Structures are given as C-alpha cells and as structure tokens.
Coordinates of N, CA, C and O in Angstrom, one line a residue:
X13 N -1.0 -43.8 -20.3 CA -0.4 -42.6 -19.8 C -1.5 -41.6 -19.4 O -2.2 -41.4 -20.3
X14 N -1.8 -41.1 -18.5 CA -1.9 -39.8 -17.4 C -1.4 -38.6 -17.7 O -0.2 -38.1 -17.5
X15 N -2.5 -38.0 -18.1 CA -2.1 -36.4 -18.3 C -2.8 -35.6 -17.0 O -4.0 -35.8 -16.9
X16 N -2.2 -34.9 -16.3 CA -2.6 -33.8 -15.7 C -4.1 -33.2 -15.8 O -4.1 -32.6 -16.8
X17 N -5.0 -33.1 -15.3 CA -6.3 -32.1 -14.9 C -6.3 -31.1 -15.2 O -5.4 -30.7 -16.0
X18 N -7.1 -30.4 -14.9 CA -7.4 -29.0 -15.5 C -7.1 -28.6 -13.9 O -7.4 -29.1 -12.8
X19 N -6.3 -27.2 -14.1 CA -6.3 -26.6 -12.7 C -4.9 -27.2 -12.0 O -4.4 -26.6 -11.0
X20 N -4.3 -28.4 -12.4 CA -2.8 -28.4 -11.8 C -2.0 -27.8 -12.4 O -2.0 -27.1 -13.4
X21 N -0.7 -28.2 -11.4 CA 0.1 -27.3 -11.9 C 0.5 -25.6 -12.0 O 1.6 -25.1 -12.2
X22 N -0.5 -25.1 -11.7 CA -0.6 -23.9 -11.7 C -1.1 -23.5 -13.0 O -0.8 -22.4 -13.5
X23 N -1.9 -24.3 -13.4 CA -2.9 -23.7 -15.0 C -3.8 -23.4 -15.1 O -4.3 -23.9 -14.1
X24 N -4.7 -22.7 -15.6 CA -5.5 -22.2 -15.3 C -6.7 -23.1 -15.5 O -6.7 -23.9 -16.4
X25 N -8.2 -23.0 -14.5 CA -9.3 -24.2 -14.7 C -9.5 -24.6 -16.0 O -8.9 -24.4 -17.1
X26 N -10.5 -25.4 -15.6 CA -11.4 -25.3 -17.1 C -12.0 -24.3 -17.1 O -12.4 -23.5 -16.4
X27 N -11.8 -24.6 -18.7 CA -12.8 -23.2 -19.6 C -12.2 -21.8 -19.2 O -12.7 -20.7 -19.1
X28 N -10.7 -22.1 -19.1 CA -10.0 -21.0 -18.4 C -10.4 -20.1 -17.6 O -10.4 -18.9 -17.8
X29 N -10.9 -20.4 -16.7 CA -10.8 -19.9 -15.5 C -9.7 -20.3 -14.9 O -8.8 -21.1 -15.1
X30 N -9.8 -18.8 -13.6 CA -8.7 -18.4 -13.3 C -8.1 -19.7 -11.9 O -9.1 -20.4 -11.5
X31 N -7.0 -20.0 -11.5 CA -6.5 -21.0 -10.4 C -6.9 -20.6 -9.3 O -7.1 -21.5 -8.4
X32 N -7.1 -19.4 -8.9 CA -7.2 -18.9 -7.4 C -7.0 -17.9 -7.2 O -6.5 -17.1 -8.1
X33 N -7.3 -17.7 -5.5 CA -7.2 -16.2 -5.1 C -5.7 -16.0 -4.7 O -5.1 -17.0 -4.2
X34 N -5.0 -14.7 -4.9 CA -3.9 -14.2 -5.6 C -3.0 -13.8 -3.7 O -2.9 -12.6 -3.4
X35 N -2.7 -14.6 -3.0 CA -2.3 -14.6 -1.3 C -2.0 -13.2 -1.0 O -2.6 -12.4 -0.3
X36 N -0.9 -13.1 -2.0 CA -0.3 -11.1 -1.7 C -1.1 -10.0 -2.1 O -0.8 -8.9 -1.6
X37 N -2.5 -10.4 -3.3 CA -3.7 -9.1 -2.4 C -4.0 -9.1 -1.5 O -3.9 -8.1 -0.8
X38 N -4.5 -10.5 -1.0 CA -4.9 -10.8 0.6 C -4.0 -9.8 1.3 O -4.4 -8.9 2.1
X39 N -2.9 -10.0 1.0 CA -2.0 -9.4 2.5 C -1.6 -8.2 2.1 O -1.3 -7.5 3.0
X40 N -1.5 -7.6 0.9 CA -1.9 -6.5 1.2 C -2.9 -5.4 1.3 O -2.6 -4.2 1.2
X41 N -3.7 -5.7 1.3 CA -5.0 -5.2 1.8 C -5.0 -5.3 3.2 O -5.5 -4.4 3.8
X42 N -4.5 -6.6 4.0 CA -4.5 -6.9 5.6 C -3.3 -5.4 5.8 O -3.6 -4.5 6.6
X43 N -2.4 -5.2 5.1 CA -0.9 -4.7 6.1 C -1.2 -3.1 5.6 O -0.5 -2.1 6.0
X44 N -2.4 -2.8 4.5 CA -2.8 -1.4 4.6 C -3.5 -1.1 6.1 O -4.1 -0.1 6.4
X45 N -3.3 -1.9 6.8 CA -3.8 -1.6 7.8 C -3.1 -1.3 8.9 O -3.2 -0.4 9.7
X46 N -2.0 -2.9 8.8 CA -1.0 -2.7 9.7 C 0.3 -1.7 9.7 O 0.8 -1.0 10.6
X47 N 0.8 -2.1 8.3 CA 1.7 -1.9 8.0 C 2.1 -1.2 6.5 O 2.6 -1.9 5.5
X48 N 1.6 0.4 6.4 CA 1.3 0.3 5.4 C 2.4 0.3 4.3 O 1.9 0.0 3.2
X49 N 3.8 0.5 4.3 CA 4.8 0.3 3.6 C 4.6 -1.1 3.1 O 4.6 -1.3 1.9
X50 N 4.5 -1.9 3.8 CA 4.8 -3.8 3.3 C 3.4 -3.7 2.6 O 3.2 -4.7 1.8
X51 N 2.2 -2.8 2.6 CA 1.4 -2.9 1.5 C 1.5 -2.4 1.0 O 0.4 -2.6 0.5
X52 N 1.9 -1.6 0.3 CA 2.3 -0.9 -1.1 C 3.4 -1.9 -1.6 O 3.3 -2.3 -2.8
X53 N 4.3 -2.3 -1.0 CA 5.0 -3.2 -1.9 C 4.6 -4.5 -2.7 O 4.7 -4.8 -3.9
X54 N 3.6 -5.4 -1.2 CA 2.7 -6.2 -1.4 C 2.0 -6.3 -2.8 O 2.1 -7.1 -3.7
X55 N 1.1 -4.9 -2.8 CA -0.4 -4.6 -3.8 C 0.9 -4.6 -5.0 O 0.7 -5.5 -5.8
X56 N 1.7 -4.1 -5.2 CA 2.9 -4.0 -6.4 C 3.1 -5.0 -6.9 O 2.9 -4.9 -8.1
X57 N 3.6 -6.4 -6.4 CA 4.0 -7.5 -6.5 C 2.3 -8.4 -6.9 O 2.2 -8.9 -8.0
X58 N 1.4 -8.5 -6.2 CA 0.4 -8.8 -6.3 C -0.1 -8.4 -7.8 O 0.0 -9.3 -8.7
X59 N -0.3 -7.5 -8.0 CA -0.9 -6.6 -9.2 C -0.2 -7.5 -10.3 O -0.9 -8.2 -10.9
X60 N 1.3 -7.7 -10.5 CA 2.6 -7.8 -11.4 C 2.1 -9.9 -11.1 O 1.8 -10.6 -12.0
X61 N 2.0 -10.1 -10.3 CA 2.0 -11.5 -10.6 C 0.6 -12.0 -11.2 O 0.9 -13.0 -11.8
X62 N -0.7 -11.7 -11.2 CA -1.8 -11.5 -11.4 C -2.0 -11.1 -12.5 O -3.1 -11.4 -13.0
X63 N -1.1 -10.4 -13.2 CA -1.3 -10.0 -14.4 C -0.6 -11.5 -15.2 O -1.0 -11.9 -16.3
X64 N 0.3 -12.0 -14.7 CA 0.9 -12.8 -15.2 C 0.6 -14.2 -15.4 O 0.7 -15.0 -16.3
X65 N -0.2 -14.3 -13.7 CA -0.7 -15.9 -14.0 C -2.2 -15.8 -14.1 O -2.9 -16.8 -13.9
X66 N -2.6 -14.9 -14.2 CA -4.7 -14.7 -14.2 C -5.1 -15.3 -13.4 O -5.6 -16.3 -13.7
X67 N -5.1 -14.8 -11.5 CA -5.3 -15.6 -10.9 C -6.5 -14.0 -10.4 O -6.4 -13.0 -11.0
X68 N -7.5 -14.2 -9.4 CA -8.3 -13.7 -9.3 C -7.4 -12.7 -7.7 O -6.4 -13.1 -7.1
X69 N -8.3 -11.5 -7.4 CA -7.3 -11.0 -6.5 C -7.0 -9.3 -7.0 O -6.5 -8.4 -6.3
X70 N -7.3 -9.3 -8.4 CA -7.0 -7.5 -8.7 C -7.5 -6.5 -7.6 O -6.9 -5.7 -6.9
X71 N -8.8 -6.8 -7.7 CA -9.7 -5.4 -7.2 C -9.0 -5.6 -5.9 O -8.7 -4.4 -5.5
X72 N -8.5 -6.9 -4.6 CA -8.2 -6.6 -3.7 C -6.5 -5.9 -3.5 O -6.2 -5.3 -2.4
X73 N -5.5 -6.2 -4.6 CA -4.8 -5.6 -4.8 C -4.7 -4.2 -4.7 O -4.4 -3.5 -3.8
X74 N -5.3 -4.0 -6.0 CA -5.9 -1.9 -6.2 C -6.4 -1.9 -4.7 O -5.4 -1.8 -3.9
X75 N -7.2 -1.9 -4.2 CA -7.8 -0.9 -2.9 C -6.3 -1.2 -1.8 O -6.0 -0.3 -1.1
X76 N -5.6 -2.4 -1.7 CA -4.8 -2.7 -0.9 C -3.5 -1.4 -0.9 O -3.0 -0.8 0.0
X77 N -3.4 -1.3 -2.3 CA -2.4 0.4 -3.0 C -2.9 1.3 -2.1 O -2.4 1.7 -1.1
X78 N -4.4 1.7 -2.8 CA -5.1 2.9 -2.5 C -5.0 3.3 -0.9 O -4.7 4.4 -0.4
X79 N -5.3 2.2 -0.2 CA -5.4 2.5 1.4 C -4.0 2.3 2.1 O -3.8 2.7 3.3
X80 N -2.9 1.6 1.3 CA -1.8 1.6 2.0 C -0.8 3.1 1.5 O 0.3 3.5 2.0
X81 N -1.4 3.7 0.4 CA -0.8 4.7 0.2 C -1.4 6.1 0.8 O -0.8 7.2 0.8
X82 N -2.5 6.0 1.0 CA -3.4 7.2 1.7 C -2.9 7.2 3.1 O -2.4 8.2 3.6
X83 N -3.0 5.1 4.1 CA -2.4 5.6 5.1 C -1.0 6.1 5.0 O -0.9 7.2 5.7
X84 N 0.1 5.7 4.4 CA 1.5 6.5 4.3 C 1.1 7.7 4.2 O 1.3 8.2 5.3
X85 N 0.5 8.4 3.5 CA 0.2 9.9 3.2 C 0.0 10.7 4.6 O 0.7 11.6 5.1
X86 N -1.1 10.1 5.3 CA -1.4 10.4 6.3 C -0.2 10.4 7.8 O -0.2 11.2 8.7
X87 N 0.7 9.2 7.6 CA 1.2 9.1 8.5 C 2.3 10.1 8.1 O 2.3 10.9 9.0
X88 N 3.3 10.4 7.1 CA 3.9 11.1 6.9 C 3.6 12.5 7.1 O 4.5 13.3 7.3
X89 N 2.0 13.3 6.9 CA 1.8 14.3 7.3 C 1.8 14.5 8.8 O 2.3 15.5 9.3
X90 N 1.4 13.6 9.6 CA 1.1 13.4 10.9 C 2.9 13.5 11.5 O 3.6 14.3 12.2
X91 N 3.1 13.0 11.2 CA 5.0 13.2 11.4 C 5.4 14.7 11.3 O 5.8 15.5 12.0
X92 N 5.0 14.8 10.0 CA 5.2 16.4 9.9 C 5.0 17.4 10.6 O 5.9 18.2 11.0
X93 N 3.6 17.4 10.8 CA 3.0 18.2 11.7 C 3.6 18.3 13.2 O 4.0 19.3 13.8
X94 N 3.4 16.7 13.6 CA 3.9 17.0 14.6 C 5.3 17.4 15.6 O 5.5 17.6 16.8
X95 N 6.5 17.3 13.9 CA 7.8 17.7 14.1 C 7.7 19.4 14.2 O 8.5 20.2 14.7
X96 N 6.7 19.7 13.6 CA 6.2 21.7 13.3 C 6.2 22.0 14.6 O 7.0 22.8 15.2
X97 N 5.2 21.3 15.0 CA 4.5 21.7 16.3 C 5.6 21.5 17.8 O 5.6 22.3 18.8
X98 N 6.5 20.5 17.7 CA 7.3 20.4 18.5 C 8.0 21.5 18.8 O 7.9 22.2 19.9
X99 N 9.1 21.7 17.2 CA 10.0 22.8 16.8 C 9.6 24.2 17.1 O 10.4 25.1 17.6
X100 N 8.2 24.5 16.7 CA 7.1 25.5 17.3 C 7.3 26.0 18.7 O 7.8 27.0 19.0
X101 N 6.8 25.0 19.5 CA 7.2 25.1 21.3 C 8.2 25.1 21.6 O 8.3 25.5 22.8
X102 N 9.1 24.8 21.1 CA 10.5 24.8 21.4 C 11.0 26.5 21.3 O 11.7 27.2 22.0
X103 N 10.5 26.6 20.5 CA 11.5 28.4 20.2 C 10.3 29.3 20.6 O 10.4 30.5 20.4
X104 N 9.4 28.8 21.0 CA 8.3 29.8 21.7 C 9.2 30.2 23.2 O 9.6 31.4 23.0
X105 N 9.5 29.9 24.1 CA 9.8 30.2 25.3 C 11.6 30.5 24.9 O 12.1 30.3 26.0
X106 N 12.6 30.7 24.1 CA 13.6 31.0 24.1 C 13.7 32.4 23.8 O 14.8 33.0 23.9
X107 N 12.7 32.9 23.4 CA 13.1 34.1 22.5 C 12.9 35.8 23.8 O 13.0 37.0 23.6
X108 N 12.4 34.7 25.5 CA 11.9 36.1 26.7 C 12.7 36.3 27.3 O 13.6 35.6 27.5
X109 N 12.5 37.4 27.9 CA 14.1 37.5 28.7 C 13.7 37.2 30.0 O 12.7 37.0 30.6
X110 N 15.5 37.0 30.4 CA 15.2 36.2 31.8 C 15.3 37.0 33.1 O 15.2 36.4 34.2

C-alpha cells in the first residue's frame, strides 16, 4: 500500500512548510491596480483562506488591501470633487441677469 507524499493533496510540505503561493493575493495585488473593488474583495478572501490553509501569500494580500483601498479612497474623492466642481459651474452663470 502507497501512502501519499508530503505536499499532496493540499497538505502542507515537509517539515511543514507551507504548499504554495496563495493565487488570490496574486490577483489582488494585480486588480489594486486595475480594479480596485475586485481587490479588496480579493485581499479579503485571500487573507481568510491563508489563514486557513498556511499557504504563503499574506504580506501580498495586506499591501493588495492597503493599495486597493487607498485607490478606492482616492477614486471616490476624485468623483467627489469633481461632481463639486461640475455643480459649482453650473450655478455660476444662472444666478446674472439677462
């Protein structure tokens, strides 16, 4: 009888080490770039499975958060602003007479 290796399966190596790099930090770290909502979800999921199977991949998780939620921050201020700024010009020229 044949028992299984070290490292199949989804178990962790020898000498417990970890199986591998963790795909959904990969991507989200990539979609803080693209897309930063689908990384924040990503690094969430990432983070939560990582803790579960000890697979390597944290630190790219966390920065994948950090940078997909800075860009949101950013992009939602930038929205902001430039809904102000619109709204601004708009009632600049209504208020002279004709």
């Amino acid at each position: 009888m044949s028992y299984p290796g070290p490292g199949q399966y989804g178990q962790p190596g020898r000498y417990g080490q970890p199986s591998g790099m963790n795909v959904m930090a990969i991507l989200s770290l990539v979609f803080a770039f693209v897309f930063a909502p689908a990384g924040i979800v990503l690094g969430h999921l990432a983070r939560r499975q990582i803790s579960r199977t000890g697979e390597q991949g944290g630190q790219l998780a966390l920065w994948g958060l950090i940078l997909s939620y800075l860009f949101t921050a950013l992009y939602v201020v930038g929205c902001c602003g430039w809904l102000a700024l619109v709204s601004w010009a708009g009632s600049e020229g209504s208020g002279g007479a004709y």
